[in-house]
Tab-separated table of C-alpha atoms in Angstrom:
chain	number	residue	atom	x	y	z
C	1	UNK	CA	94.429	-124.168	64.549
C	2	UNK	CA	90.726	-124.093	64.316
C	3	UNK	CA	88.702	-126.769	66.269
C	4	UNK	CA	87.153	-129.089	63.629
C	5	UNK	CA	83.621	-131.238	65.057
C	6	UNK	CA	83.050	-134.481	63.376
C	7	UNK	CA	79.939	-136.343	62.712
C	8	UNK	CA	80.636	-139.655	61.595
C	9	UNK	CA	79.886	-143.272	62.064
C	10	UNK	CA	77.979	-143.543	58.861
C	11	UNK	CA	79.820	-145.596	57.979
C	12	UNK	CA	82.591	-145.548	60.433
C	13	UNK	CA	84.610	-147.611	57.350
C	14	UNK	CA	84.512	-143.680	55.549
C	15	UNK	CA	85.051	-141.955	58.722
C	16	UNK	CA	88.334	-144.083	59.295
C	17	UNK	CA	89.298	-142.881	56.131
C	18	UNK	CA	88.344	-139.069	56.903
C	19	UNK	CA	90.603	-139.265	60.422
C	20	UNK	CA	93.551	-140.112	58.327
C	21	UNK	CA	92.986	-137.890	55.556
C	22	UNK	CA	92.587	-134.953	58.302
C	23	UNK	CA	95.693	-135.863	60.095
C	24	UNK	CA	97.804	-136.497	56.936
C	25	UNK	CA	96.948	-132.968	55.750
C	26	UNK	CA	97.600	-131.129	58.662
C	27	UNK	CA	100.813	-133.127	59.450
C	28	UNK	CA	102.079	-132.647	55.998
C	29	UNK	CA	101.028	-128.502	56.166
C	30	UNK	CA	102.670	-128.395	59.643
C	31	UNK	CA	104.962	-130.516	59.875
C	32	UNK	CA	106.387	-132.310	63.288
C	33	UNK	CA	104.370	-133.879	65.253
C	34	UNK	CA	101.340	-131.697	64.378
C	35	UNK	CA	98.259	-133.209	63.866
C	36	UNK	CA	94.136	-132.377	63.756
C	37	UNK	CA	92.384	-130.488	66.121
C	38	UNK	CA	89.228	-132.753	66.317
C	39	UNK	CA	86.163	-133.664	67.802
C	40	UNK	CA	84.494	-136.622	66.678
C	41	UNK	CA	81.030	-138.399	67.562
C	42	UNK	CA	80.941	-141.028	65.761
C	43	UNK	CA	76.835	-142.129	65.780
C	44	UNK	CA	75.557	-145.901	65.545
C	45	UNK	CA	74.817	-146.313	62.090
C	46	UNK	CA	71.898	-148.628	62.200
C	47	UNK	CA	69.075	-146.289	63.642
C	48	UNK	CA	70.539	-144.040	61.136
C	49	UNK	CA	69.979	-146.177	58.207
C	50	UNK	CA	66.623	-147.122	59.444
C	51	UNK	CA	65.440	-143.675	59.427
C	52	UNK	CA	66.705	-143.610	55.698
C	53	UNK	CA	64.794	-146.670	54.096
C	54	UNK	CA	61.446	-145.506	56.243
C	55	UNK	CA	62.125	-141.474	55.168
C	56	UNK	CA	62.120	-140.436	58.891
C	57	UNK	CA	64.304	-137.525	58.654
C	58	UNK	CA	62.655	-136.173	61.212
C	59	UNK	CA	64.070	-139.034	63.475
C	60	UNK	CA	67.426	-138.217	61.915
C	61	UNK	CA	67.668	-134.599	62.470
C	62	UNK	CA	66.798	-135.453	66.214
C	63	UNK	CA	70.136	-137.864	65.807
C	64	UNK	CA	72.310	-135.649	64.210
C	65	UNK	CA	71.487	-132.188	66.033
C	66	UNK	CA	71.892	-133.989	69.061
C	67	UNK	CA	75.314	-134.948	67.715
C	68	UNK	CA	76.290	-131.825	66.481
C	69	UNK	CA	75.311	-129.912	69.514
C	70	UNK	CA	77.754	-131.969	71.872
C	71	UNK	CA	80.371	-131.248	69.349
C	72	UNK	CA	79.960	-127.354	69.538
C	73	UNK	CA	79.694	-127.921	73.412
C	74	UNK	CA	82.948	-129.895	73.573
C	75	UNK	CA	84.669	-126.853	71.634
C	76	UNK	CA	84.039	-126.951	67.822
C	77	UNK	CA	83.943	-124.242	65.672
C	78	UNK	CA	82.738	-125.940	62.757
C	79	UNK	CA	81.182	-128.976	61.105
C	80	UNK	CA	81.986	-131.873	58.884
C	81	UNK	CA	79.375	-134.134	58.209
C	82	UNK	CA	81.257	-137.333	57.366
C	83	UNK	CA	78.905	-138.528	54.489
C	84	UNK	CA	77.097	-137.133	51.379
C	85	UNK	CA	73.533	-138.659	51.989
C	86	UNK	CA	72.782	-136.355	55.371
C	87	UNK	CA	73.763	-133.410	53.566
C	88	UNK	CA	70.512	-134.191	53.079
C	89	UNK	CA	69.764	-132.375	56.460
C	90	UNK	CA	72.842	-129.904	56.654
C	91	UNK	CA	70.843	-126.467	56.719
C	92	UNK	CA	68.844	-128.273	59.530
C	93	UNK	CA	72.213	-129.684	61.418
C	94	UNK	CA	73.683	-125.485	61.104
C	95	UNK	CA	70.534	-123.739	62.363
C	96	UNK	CA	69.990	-126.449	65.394
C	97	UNK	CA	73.720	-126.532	66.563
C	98	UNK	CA	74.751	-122.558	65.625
C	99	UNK	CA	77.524	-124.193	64.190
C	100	UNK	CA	78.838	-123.626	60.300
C	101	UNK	CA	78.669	-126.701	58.180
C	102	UNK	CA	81.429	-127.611	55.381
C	103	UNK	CA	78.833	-128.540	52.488
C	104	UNK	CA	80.644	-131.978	50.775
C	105	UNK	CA	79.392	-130.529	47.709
C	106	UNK	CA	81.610	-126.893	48.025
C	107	UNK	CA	84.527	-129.168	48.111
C	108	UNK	CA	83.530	-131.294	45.289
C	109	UNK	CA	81.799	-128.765	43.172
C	110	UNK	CA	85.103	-126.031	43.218
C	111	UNK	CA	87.530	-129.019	42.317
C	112	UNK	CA	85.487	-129.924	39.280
C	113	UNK	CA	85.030	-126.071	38.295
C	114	UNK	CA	88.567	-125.426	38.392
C	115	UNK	CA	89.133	-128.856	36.303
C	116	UNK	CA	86.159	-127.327	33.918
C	117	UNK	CA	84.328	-130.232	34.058
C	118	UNK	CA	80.310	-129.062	33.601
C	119	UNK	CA	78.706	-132.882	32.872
C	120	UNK	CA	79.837	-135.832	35.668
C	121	UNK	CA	78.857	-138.861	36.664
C	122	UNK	CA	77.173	-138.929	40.007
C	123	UNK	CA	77.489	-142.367	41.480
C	124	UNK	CA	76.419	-142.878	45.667
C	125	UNK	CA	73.760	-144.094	47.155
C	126	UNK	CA	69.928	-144.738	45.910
C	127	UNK	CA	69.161	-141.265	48.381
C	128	UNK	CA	71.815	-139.109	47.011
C	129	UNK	CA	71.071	-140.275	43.197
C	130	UNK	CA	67.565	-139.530	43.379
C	131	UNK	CA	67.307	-136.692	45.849
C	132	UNK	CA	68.328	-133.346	43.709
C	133	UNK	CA	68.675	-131.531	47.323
C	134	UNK	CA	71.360	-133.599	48.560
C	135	UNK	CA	74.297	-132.568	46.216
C	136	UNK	CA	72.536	-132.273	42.680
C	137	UNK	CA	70.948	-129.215	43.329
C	138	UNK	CA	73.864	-127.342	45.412
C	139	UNK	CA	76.732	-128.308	42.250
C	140	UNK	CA	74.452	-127.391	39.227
C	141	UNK	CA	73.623	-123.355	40.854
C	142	UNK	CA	76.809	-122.963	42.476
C	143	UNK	CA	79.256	-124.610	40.364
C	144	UNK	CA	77.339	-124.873	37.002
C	145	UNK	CA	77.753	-128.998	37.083
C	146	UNK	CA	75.445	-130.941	35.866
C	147	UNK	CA	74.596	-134.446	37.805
C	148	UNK	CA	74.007	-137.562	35.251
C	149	UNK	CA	72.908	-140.536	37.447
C	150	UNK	CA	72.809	-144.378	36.253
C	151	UNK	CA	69.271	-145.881	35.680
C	152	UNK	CA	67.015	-147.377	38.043
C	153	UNK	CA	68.908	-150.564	37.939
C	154	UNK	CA	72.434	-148.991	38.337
C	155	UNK	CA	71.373	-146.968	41.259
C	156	UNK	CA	69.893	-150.200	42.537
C	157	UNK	CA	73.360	-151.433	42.236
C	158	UNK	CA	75.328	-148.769	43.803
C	159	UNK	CA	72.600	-149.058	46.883
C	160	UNK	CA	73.100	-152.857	47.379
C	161	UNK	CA	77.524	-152.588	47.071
C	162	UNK	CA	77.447	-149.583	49.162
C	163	UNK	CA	75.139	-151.140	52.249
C	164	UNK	CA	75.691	-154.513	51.474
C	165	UNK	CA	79.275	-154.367	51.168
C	166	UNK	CA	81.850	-151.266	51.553
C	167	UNK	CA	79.485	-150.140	54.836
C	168	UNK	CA	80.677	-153.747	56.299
C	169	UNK	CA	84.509	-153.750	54.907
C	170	UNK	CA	83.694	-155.897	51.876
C	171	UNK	CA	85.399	-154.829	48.846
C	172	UNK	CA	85.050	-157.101	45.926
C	173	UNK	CA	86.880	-157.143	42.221
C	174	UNK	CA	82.940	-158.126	40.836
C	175	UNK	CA	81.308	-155.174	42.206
C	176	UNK	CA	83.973	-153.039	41.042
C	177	UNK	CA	83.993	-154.440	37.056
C	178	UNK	CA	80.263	-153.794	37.550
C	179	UNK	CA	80.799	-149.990	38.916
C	180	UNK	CA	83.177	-149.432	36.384
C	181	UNK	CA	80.824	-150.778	33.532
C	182	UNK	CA	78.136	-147.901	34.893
C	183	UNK	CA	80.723	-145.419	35.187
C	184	UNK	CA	81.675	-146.232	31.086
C	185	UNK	CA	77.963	-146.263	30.647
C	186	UNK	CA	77.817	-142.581	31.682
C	187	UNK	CA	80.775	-141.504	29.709
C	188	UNK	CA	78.936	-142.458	26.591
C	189	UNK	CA	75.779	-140.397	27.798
C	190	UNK	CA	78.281	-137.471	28.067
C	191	UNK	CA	80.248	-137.314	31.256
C	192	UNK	CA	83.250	-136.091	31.448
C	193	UNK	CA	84.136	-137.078	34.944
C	194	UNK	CA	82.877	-139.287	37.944
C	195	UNK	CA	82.058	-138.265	41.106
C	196	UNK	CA	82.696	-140.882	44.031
C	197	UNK	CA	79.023	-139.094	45.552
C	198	UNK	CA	79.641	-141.298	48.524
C	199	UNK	CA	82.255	-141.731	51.310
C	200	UNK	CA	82.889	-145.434	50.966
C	201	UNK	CA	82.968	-145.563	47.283
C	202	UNK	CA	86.660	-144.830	47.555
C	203	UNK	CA	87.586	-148.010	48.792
C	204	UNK	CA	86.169	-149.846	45.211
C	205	UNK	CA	87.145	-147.415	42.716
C	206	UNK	CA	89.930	-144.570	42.478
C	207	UNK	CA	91.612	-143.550	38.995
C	208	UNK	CA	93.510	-146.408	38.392
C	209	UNK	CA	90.617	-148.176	37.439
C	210	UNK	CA	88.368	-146.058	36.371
C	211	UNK	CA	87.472	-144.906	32.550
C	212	UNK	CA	87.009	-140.846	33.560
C	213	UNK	CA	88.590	-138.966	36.150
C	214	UNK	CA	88.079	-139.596	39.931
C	215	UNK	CA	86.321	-136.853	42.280
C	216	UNK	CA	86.715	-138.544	45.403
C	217	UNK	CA	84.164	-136.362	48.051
C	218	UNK	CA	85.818	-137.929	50.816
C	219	UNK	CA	89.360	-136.462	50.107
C	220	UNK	CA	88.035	-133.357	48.421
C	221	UNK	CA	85.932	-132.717	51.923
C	222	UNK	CA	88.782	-133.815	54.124
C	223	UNK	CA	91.219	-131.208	52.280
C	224	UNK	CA	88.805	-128.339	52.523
C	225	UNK	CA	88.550	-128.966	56.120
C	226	UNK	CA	92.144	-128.980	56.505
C	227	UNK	CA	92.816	-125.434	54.642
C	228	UNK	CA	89.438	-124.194	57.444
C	229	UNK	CA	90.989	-125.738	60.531
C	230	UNK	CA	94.942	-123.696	59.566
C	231	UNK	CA	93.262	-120.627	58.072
C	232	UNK	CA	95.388	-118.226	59.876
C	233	UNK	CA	97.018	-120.750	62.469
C	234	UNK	CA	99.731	-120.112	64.777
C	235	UNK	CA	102.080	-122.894	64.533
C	236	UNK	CA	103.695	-124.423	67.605
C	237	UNK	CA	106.933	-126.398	67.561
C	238	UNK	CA	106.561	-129.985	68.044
C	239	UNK	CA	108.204	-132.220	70.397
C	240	UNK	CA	112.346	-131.868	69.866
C	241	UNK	CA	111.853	-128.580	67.373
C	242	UNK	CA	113.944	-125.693	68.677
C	243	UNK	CA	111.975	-122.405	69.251
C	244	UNK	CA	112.933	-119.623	67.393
């Protein structure tokens, strides 16, 4: 098994979510006892999210590289970056730690390919709405997806529920009727699916409530990284399994 480096903590409510979903997958590929090969430095979120609002991403790369660095020092062979807005940064985070990143938006953009959708609904945070580099730009020339985005008061929205709220554990039935209004919004401007374009949005809306299908980037991330870390892995027995 390949040695998987995590860079969470922003939020560490996504991040909790990632650890399971990376365990789960490799348990349920391996079997047994078997479970992720990880490192994970999980950063304080607040000097993170101050560099955001004040567009210090200068300040940020210095946070992150750092980050990433330790992780290839303790032994990783790779990178997930535990949230869609500092893909913002991810060509910066590869070249400074010599490490490979795995983009949120691969994952995301080959699940909606092979479900042909070419128009979805791109709901995350005010940065990753607005900022065509952070996901836009990487699904529309690689997959051939195009990005629609809520207007300046829905993106408001989706800023306020996602700091204000699912960052600090809150997850409220208002906030959702309101997402879900937006995401049926978008469906009559054309989309054909929704893309959950940031990690905590999963814990407010999934496909039970939602109008168009669900492209969760934390679960669509996690499983990529799961099919990296056992591309060509050896498997062990676990505790009480008889070698053959």
């Amino acid at each position: 098994m390949k040695v998987l480096g995590v860079i969470g903590g922003m939020s560490w409510e996504s991040t909790a979510l990632y650890y399971r979903l990376l365990n789960q997958g490799v348990a349920q590929r391996l079997g047994g006892l078997h479970s992720a090969d990880l490192r994970l430095h999980s950063v304080n979120f607040a000097p993170i999210a101050a560099c955001q609002a004040a567009q210090d991403w200068a300040e940020a790369t210095r946070h992150l590289t750092a980050a990433a660095v330790g992780l290839r020092q303790a032994g990783a062979q790779a990178l997930v970056l535990a949230t869609n807005t500092m893909h913002k940064l991810a060509e910066t985070l590869e070249a400074g730690s010599g490490l490979p990143l795995l983009h949120i938006a691969d994952a995301t953009g080959a699940a909606l390919q092979q479900a042909g959708v070419q128009r979805a609904a791109l709901l995350g945070t005010r940065y990753t709405m607005e900022d065509p580099a952070i996901v836009r730009q990487r699904l529309a020339q690689r997959f051939g997806v195009q990005c629609l985005v809520p207007d300046d008061a829905g993106r408001a929205l989706m800023h306020r529920v996602i700091y204000d709220e699912l960052c600090r554990g809150q997850v409220h039935a208002a906030s959702r009727t309101q997402v879900v209004a937006l995401i049926e919004q978008l469906q009559q401007q054309g989309a054909q699916a929704v893309i959950l374009g940031c990690t905590e949005i999963t814990l407010l809306i999934d496909a039970a409530c939602s109008p168009l299908p669900v492209f969760d980037t934390t679960a669509l991330h996690a499983q990529a990284a799961v099919a990296w870390m056992l591309q060509g892995a050896i498997v062990a027995p676990s505790y009480g399994e008889k070698t053959p």
